[in-house]
Coordinates of C-alpha atoms and ligand atoms in Angstrom, one line a residue:
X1 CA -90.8 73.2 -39.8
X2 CA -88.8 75.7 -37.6
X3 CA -89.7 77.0 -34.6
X4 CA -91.5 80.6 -35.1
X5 CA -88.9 83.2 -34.8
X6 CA -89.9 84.7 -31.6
X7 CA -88.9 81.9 -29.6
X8 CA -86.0 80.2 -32.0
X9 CA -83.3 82.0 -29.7
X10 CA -85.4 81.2 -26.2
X11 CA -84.1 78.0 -24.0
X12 CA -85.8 76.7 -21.2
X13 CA -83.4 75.0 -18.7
X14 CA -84.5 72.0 -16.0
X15 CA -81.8 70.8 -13.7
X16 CA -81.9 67.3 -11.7
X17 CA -79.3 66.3 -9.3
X18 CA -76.2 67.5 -7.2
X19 CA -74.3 70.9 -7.1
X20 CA -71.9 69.9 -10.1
X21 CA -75.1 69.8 -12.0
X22 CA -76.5 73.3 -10.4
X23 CA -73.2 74.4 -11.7
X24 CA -72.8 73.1 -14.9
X25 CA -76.1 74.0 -15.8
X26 CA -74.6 77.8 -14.8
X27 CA -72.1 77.5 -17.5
X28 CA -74.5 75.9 -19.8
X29 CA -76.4 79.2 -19.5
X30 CA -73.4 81.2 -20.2
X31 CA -72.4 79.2 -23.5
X32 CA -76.2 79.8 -24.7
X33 CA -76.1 83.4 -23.6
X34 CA -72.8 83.9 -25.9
X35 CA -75.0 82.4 -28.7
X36 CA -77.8 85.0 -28.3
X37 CA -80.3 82.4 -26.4
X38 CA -82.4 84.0 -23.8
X39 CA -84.1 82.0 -21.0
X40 CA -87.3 81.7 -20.1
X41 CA -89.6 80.1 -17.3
X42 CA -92.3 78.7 -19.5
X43 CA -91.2 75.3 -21.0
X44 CA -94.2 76.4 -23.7
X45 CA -92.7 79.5 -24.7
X46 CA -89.0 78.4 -25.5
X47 CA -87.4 77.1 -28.7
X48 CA -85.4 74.5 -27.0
X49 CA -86.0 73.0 -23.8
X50 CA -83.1 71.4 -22.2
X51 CA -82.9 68.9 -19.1
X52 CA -79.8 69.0 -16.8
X53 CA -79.9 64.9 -15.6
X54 CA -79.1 62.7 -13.1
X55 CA -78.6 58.9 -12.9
X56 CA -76.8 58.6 -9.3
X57 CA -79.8 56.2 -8.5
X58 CA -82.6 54.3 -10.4
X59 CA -85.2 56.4 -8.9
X60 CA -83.7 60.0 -10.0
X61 CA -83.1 58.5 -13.5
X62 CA -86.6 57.2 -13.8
X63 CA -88.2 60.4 -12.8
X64 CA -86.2 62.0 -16.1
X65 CA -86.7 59.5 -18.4
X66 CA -90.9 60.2 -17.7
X67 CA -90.3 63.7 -17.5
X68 CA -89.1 62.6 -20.8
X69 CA -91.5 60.5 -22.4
X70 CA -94.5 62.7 -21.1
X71 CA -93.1 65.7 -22.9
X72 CA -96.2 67.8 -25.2
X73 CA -95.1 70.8 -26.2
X74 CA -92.3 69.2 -28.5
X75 CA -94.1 69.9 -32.1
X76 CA -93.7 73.1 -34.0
X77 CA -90.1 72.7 -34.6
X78 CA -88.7 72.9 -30.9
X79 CA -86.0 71.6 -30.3
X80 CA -85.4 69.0 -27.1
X81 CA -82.1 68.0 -25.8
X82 CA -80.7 66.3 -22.6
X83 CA -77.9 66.8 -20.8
X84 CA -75.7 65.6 -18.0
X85 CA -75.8 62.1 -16.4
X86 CA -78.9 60.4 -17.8
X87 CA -77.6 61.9 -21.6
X88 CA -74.4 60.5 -21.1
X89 CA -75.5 56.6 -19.4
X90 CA -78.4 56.1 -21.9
X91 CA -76.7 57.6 -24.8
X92 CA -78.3 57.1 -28.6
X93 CA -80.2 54.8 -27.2
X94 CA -82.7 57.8 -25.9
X95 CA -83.4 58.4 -29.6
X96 CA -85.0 55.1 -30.0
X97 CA -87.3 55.6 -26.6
X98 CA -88.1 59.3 -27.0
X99 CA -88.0 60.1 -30.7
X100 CA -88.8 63.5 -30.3
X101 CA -85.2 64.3 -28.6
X102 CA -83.0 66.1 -30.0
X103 CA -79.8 66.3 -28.4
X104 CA -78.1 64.0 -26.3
X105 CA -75.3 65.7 -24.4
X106 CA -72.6 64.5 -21.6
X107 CA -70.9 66.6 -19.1
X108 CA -67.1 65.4 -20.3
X109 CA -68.5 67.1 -24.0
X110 CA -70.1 70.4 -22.6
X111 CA -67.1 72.3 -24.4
X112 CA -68.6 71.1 -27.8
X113 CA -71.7 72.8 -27.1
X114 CA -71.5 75.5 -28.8
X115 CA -70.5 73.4 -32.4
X116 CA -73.8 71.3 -31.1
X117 CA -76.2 74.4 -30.4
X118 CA -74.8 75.3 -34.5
X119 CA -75.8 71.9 -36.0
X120 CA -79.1 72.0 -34.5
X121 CA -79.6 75.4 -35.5
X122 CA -79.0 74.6 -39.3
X123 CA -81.7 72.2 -39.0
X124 CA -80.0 68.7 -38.1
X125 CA -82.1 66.8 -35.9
X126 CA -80.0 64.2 -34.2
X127 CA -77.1 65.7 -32.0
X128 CA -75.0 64.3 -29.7
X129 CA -71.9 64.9 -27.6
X130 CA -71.3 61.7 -25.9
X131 CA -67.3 61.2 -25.7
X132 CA -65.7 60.7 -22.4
X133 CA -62.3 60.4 -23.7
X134 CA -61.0 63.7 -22.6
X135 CA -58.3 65.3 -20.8
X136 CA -59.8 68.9 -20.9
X137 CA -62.4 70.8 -18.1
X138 CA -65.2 72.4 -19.0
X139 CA -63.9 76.2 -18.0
X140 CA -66.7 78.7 -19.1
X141 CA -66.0 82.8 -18.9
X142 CA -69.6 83.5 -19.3
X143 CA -71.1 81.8 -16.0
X144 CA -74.4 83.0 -15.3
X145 CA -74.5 82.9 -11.9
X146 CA -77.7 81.9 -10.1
X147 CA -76.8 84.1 -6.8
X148 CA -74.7 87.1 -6.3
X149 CA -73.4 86.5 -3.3
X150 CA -72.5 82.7 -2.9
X151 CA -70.9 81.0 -5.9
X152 CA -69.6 77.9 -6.9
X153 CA -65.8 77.3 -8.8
X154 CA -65.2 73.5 -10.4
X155 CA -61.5 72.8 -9.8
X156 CA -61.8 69.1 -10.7
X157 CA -64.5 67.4 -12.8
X158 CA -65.0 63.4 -13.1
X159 CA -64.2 60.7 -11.2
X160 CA -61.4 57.7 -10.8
X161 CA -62.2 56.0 -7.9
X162 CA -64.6 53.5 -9.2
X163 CA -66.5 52.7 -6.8
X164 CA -68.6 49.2 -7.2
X165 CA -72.1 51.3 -6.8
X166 CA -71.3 54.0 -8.5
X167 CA -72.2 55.5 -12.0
X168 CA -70.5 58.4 -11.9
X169 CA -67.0 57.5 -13.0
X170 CA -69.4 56.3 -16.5
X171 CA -71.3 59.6 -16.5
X172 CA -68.6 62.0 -16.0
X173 CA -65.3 60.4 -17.4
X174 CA -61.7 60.3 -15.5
X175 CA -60.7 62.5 -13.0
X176 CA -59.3 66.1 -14.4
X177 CA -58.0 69.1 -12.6
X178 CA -58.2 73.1 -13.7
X179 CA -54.8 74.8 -12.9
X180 CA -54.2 76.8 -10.0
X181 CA -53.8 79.8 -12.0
X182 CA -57.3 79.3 -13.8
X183 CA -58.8 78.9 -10.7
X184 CA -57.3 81.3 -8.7
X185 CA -58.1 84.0 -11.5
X186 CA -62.1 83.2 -11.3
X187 CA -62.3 83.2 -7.8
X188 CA -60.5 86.7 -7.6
X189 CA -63.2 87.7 -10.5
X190 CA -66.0 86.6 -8.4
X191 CA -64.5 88.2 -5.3
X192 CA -64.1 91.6 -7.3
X193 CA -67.3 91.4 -8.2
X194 CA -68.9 91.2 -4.6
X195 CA -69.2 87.7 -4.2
X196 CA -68.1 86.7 -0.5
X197 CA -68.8 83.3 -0.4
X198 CA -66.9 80.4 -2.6
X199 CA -67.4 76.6 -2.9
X200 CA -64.6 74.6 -4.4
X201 CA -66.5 71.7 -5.7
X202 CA -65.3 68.8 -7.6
X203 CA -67.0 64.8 -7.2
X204 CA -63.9 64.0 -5.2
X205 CA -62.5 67.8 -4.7
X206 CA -59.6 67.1 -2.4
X207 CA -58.2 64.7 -4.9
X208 CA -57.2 67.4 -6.8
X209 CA -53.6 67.8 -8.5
X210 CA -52.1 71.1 -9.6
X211 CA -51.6 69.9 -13.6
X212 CA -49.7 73.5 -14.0
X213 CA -45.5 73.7 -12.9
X214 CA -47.0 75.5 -9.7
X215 CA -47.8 72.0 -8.8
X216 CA -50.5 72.9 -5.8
X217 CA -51.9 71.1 -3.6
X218 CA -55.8 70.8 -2.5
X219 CA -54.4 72.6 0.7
X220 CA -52.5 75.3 -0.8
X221 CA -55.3 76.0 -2.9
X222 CA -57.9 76.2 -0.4
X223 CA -55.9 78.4 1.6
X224 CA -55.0 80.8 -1.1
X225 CA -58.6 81.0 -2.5
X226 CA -59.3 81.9 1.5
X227 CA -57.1 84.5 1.2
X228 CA -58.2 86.6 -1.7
X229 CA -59.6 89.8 -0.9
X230 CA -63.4 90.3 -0.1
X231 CA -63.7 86.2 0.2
X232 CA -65.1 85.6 3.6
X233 CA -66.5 82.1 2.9
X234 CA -65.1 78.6 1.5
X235 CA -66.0 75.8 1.4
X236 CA -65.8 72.7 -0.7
X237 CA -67.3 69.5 -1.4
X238 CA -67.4 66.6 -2.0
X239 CA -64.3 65.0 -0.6
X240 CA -62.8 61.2 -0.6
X241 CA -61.9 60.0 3.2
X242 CA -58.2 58.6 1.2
X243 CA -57.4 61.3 0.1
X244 CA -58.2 63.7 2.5
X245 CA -54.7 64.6 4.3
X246 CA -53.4 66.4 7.4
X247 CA -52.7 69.7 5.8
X248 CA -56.3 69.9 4.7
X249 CA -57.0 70.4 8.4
X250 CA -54.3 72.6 9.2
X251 CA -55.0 75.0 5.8
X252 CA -58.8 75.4 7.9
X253 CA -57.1 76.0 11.5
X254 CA -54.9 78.5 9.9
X255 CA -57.3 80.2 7.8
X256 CA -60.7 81.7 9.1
X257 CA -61.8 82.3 5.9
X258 CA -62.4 78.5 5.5
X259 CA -65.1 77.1 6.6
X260 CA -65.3 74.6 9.3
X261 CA -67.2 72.3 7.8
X262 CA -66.3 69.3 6.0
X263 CA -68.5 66.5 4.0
X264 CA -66.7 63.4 3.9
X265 CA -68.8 60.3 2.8
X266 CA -68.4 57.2 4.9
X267 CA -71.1 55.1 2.6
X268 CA -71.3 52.3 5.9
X269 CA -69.5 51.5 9.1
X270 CA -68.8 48.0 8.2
X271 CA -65.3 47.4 6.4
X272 CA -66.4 44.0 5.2
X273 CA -69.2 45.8 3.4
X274 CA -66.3 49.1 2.3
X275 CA -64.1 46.4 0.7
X276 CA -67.8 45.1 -1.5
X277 CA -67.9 48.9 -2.1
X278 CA -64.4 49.1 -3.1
X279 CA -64.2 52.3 -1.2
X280 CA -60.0 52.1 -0.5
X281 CA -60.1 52.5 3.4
X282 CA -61.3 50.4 6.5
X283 CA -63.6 51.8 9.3
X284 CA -60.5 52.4 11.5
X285 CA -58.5 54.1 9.0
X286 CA -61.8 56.6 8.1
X287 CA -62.6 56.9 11.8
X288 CA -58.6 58.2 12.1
X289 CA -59.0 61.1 9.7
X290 CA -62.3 61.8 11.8
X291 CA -59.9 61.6 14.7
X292 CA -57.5 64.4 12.7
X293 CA -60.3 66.7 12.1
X294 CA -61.5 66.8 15.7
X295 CA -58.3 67.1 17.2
X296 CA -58.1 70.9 15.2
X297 CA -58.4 73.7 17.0
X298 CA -61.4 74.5 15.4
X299 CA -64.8 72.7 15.7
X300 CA -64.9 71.6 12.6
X301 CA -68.5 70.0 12.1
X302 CA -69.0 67.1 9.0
X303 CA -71.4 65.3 7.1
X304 CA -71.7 62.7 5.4
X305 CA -73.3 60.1 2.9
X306 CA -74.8 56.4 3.5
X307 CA -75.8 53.6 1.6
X308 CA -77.9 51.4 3.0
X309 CA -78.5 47.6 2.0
X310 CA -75.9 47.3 -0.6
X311 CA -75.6 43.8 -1.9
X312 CA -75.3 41.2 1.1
X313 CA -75.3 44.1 3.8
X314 CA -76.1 41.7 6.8
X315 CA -77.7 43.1 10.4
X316 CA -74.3 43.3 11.8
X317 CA -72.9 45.2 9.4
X318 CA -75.6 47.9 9.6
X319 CA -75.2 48.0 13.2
X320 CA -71.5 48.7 12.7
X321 CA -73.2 51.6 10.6
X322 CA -75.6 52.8 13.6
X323 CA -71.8 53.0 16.0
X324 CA -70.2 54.6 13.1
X325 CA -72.8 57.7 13.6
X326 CA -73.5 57.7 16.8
X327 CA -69.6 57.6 17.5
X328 CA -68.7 60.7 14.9
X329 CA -72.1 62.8 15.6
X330 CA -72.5 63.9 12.3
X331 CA -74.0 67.0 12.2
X332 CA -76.0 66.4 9.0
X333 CA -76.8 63.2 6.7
X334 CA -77.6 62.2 3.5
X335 CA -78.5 58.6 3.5
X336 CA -79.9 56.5 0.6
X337 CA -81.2 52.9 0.0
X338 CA -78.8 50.9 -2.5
X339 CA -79.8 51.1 -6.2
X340 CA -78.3 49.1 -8.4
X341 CA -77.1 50.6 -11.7
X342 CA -76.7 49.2 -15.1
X343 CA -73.0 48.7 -15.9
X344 CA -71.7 49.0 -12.2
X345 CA -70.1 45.7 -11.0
X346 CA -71.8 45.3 -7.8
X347 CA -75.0 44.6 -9.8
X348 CA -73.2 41.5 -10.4
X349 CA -73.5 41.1 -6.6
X350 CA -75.7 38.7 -5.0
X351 CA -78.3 40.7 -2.9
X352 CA -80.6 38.2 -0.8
X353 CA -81.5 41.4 1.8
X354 CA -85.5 42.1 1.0
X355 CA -86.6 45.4 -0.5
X356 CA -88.7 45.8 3.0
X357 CA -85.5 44.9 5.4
X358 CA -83.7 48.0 3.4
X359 CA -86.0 50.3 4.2
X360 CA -86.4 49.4 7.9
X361 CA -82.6 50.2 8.4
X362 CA -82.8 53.2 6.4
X363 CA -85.6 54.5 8.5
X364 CA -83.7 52.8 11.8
X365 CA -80.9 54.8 10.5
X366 CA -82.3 58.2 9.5
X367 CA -84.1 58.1 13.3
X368 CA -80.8 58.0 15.1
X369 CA -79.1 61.0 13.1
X370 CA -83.0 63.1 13.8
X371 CA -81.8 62.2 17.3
X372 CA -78.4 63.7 16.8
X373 CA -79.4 66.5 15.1
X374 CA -81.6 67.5 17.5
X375 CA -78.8 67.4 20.6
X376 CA -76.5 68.8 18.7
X377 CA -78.8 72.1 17.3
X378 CA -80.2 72.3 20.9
X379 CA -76.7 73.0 22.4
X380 CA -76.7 76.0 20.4
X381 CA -79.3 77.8 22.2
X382 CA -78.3 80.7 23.5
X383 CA -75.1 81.2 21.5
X384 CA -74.6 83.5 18.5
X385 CA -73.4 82.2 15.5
X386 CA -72.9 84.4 11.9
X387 CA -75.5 83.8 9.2
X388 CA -75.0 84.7 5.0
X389 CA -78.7 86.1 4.2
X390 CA -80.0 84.5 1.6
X391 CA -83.6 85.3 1.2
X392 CA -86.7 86.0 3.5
X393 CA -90.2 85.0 4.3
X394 CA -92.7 88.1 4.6
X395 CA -95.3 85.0 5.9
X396 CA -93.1 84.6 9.3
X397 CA -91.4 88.2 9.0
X398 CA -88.2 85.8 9.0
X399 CA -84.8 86.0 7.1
X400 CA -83.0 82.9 6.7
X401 CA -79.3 81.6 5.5
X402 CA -76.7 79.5 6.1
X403 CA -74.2 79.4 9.0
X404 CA -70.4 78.5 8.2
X405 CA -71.3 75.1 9.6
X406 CA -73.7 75.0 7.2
X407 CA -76.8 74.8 9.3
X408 CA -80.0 76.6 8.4
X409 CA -81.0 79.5 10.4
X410 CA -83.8 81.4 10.2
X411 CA -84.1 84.7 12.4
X412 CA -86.1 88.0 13.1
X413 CA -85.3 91.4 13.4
X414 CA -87.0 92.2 17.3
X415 CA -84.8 95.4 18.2
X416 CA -85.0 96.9 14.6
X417 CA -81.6 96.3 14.2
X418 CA -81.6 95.9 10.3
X419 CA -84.6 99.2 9.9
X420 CA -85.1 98.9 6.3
X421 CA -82.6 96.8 4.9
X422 CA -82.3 94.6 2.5
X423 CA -80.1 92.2 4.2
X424 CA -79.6 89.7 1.3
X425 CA -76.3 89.1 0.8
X426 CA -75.1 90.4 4.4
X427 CA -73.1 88.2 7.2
X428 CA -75.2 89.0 10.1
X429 CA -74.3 87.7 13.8
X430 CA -77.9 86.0 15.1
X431 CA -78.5 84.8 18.9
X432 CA -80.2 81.1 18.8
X433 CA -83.4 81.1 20.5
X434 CA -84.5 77.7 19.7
X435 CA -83.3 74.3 17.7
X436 CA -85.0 71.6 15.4
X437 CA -83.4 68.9 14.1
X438 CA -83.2 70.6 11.1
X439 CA -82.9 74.2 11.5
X440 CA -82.1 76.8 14.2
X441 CA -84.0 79.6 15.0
X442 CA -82.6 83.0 16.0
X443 CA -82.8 87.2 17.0
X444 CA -80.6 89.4 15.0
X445 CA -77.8 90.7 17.2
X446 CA -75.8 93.0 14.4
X447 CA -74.8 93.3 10.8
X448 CA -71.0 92.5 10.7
X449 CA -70.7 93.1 6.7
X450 CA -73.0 94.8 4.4
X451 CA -73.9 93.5 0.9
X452 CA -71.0 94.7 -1.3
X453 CA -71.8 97.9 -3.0
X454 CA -71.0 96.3 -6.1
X455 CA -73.6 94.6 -6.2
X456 CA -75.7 97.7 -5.8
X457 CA -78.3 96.6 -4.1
X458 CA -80.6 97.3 -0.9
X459 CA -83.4 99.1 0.8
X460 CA -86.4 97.3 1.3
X461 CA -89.5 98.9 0.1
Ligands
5AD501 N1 -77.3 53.6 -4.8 C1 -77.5 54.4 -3.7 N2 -76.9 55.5 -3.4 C2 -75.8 55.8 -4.2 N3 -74.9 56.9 -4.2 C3 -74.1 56.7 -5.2 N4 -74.4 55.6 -6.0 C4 -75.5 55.1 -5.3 C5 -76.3 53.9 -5.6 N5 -76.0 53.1 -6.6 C6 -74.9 57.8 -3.1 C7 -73.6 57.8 -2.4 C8 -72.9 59.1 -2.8 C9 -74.1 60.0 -3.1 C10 -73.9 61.2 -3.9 O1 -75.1 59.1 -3.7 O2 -73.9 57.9 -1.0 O3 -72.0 59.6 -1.9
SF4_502 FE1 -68.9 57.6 -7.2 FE2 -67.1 56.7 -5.6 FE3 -66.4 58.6 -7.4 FE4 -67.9 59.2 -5.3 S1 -65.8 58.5 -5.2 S2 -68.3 59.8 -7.4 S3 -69.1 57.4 -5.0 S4 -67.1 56.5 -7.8

């Protein structure tokens, strides 16, 4: 049986996992807008009802795969699919454990959609896009942007560096990069249309490589996205410590438009546990591009990503870890406890740490960088740092955004500055007041750039 008429052309759209996946599932929602879809926010009310996935660890992947399983509103003729990581890792094979999908979908196919969304509306029932033997991106005019003033931009999708932990390079196939051109022509798009803010993304974004005769590089990119007019904002994530060269810190001292903030995952401290991750540099050689970035003019701040407890990790080499941080003074952390993954090689690994012994050091380790944090937010007091609005909470009478450093702040409006306004979307300059490890709290001081007027907003009511 179909699905009634009045919700045939409805989707209803889920999305698990990291900002590629935010992002895709952005394009996703353009492809299905071009079909004629609309979305709703009611699982119950759509036609089909897709899942944006992710399989990075087994905990995230298991949390789908009941999502899955415990799906009702299936019957009457709607249609189920799955996309993304968990799509692409489990394959056909999520026909046989939930019968009641549809269509199985990878990020390295997302340009097929469209020939997909057409065979499951003529009535097929099993659908899938699952090759990872391409050379092509997944470029998609009809983004549906979930904010309009912060966007993101792919400029590389997949992965080559095959690391032993790491799906990833399985999920989202070898390493491909847009042209300049291509990107160069959405970011002045977005920018036209009132968009100040811009994040480059890519799973390893600074191993990027012009594949047009312009022949760019991740610098020259950066720094020309930076320079488009009405950008303010860039930033880009995530990048790979090898690849991440001395013009990329000389593109942000020469370029305030770039943001100086940089994620660079370390994974652990220990090189004896880097090689076992097959992660291509030593702790010295990673602590020398730390050493790069803090000798710019700018204080660039970074972040990073740990793994704790991967396969033979002894005490020693998580107090190598514990220096590591302490020593760079991250100024934010996400840290994760080692899952192994099906088809990676270091589940071949022996692992005689305990399950209990893991999660001590992640705790030991999550402590130090609260600790950090902390010293680090606190020395803000009293300075004034530039917010982008991005919402506000009528509870505390409190906006809140993001700084260029990426920290959360959260301020009021004491003096009236703002009257009326709608300040979404504006850069405002804040005075801290006060620091948690988290977040900074502050006093508006003055608006330094309205909302763009093409986004015709403003006036709170
Ligand atoms: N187990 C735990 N954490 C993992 N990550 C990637 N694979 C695994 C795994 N198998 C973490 C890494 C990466 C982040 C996105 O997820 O730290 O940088
Ligand atoms: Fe995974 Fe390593 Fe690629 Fe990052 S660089 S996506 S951790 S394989």
């Amino acid at each position: 049986m179909a699905a009634s008429d009045s919700i045939a052309k409805t989707y209803y759209l889920e999305t698990f996992g990291c900002q590629m996946n935010v992002h895709d599932s952005e394009k996703v929602r353009g492809t299905l807008a071009a079909r004629g879809y609309s979305q709703v926010e009611d699982p119950e009310a759509a036609g089909l009802v897709l899942y944006n996935t992710c399989s990075i660890r087994d905990k995230a992947e298991q949390k789908v795969l009941q999502r899955v399983a415990t799906f009702k509103y299936q019957p009457n003729g709607r249609k189920f699919g799955i996309l993304g990581c968990v799509a692409q890792h489990n394959g056909e094979a999520l026909f046989e454990s939930a019968p009641h999908v549809n269509l199985v979908c990878g990020s390295a196919s997302y340009n097929q959609l469209p020939h997909l969304l057409e065979r499951l509306e003529n009535g097929e029932n099993r659908v899938t896009g699952l090759s990872l033997d391409t050379d092509e991106t997944f470029d998609q005019p009809q983004v549906e942007r979930s904010s309009p003033h912060s966007a993101y931009i792919t400029i590389i999708e997949g992965c080559d560096k095959n690391c032993s932990y790491c799906v990833v390079p399985f999920t989202r196939g070898p390493e491909r990069s847009r042209s300049s051109e291509s990107v160069m022509e959405e970011a002045r798009r977005i920018a036209a249309n009132g968009t100040g803010e811009i994040t480059l993304l890519g799973q390893t974004v600074n191993s990027y490589r012009d594949p047009s005769g312009a022949g760019w590089s991740f610098a020259r990119l950066l720094d020309e996205v930076g320079r488009v007019d009405g950008v303010r904002r860039v930033r880009f994530t995530t990048s790979h410590p090898r690849d991440f060269t001395p013009d990329i810190v000389e593109a942000i001292d020469g370029n305030p438009a770039l943001c100086d903030w940089v994620h660079l995952p370390v994974q652990s401290g220990s090189s004896r546990v880097l090689a076992g991750m097959r992660r291509t540099y030593t702790r010295d050689e990673y602590l020398r591009v730390i050493e790069a970035i803090k000798a710019a003019k700018r204080d660039i701040v970074l972040s990073t990503d740990i793994i704790v407890g991967f396969p033979g990790e002894t005490q020693r080499d998580f107090e190598e870890t514990l220096s590591l941080v302490e020593q760079v003074d991250y100024a934010q952390m996400f840290s994760f406890k080692y899952s192994p993954r099906r088809g990676t090689d270091s589940v071949e690994m022996a692992d005689p740490v305990p399950e209990a012994e893991k999660s001590r050091r992640l705790q030991v380790l999550q402590e130090l960088q609260r600790r950090l944090q902390l010293r680090r937010n606190q020395s803000w007091i009293g300075r004034d740092d530039e917010v982008l609005v991005e919402g506000r909470r009528e509870k505390f009478d409190q906006w809140h955004g993001h700084t260029a450093q990426n920290r959360v702040l959260n301020f009021s409006d004491p003096l009236g500055v703002a009257g009326a306004s709608d300040l979404r979307g504006a850069y405002c300059k804040v005075r801290i007041t006060a620091a948690g490890p988290n977040s900074l709290i502050g006093e508006l001081v003055s608006i330094e750039r309205k909302p763009s007027a093409a986004l015709g907003l403003r006036v709170l009511q």
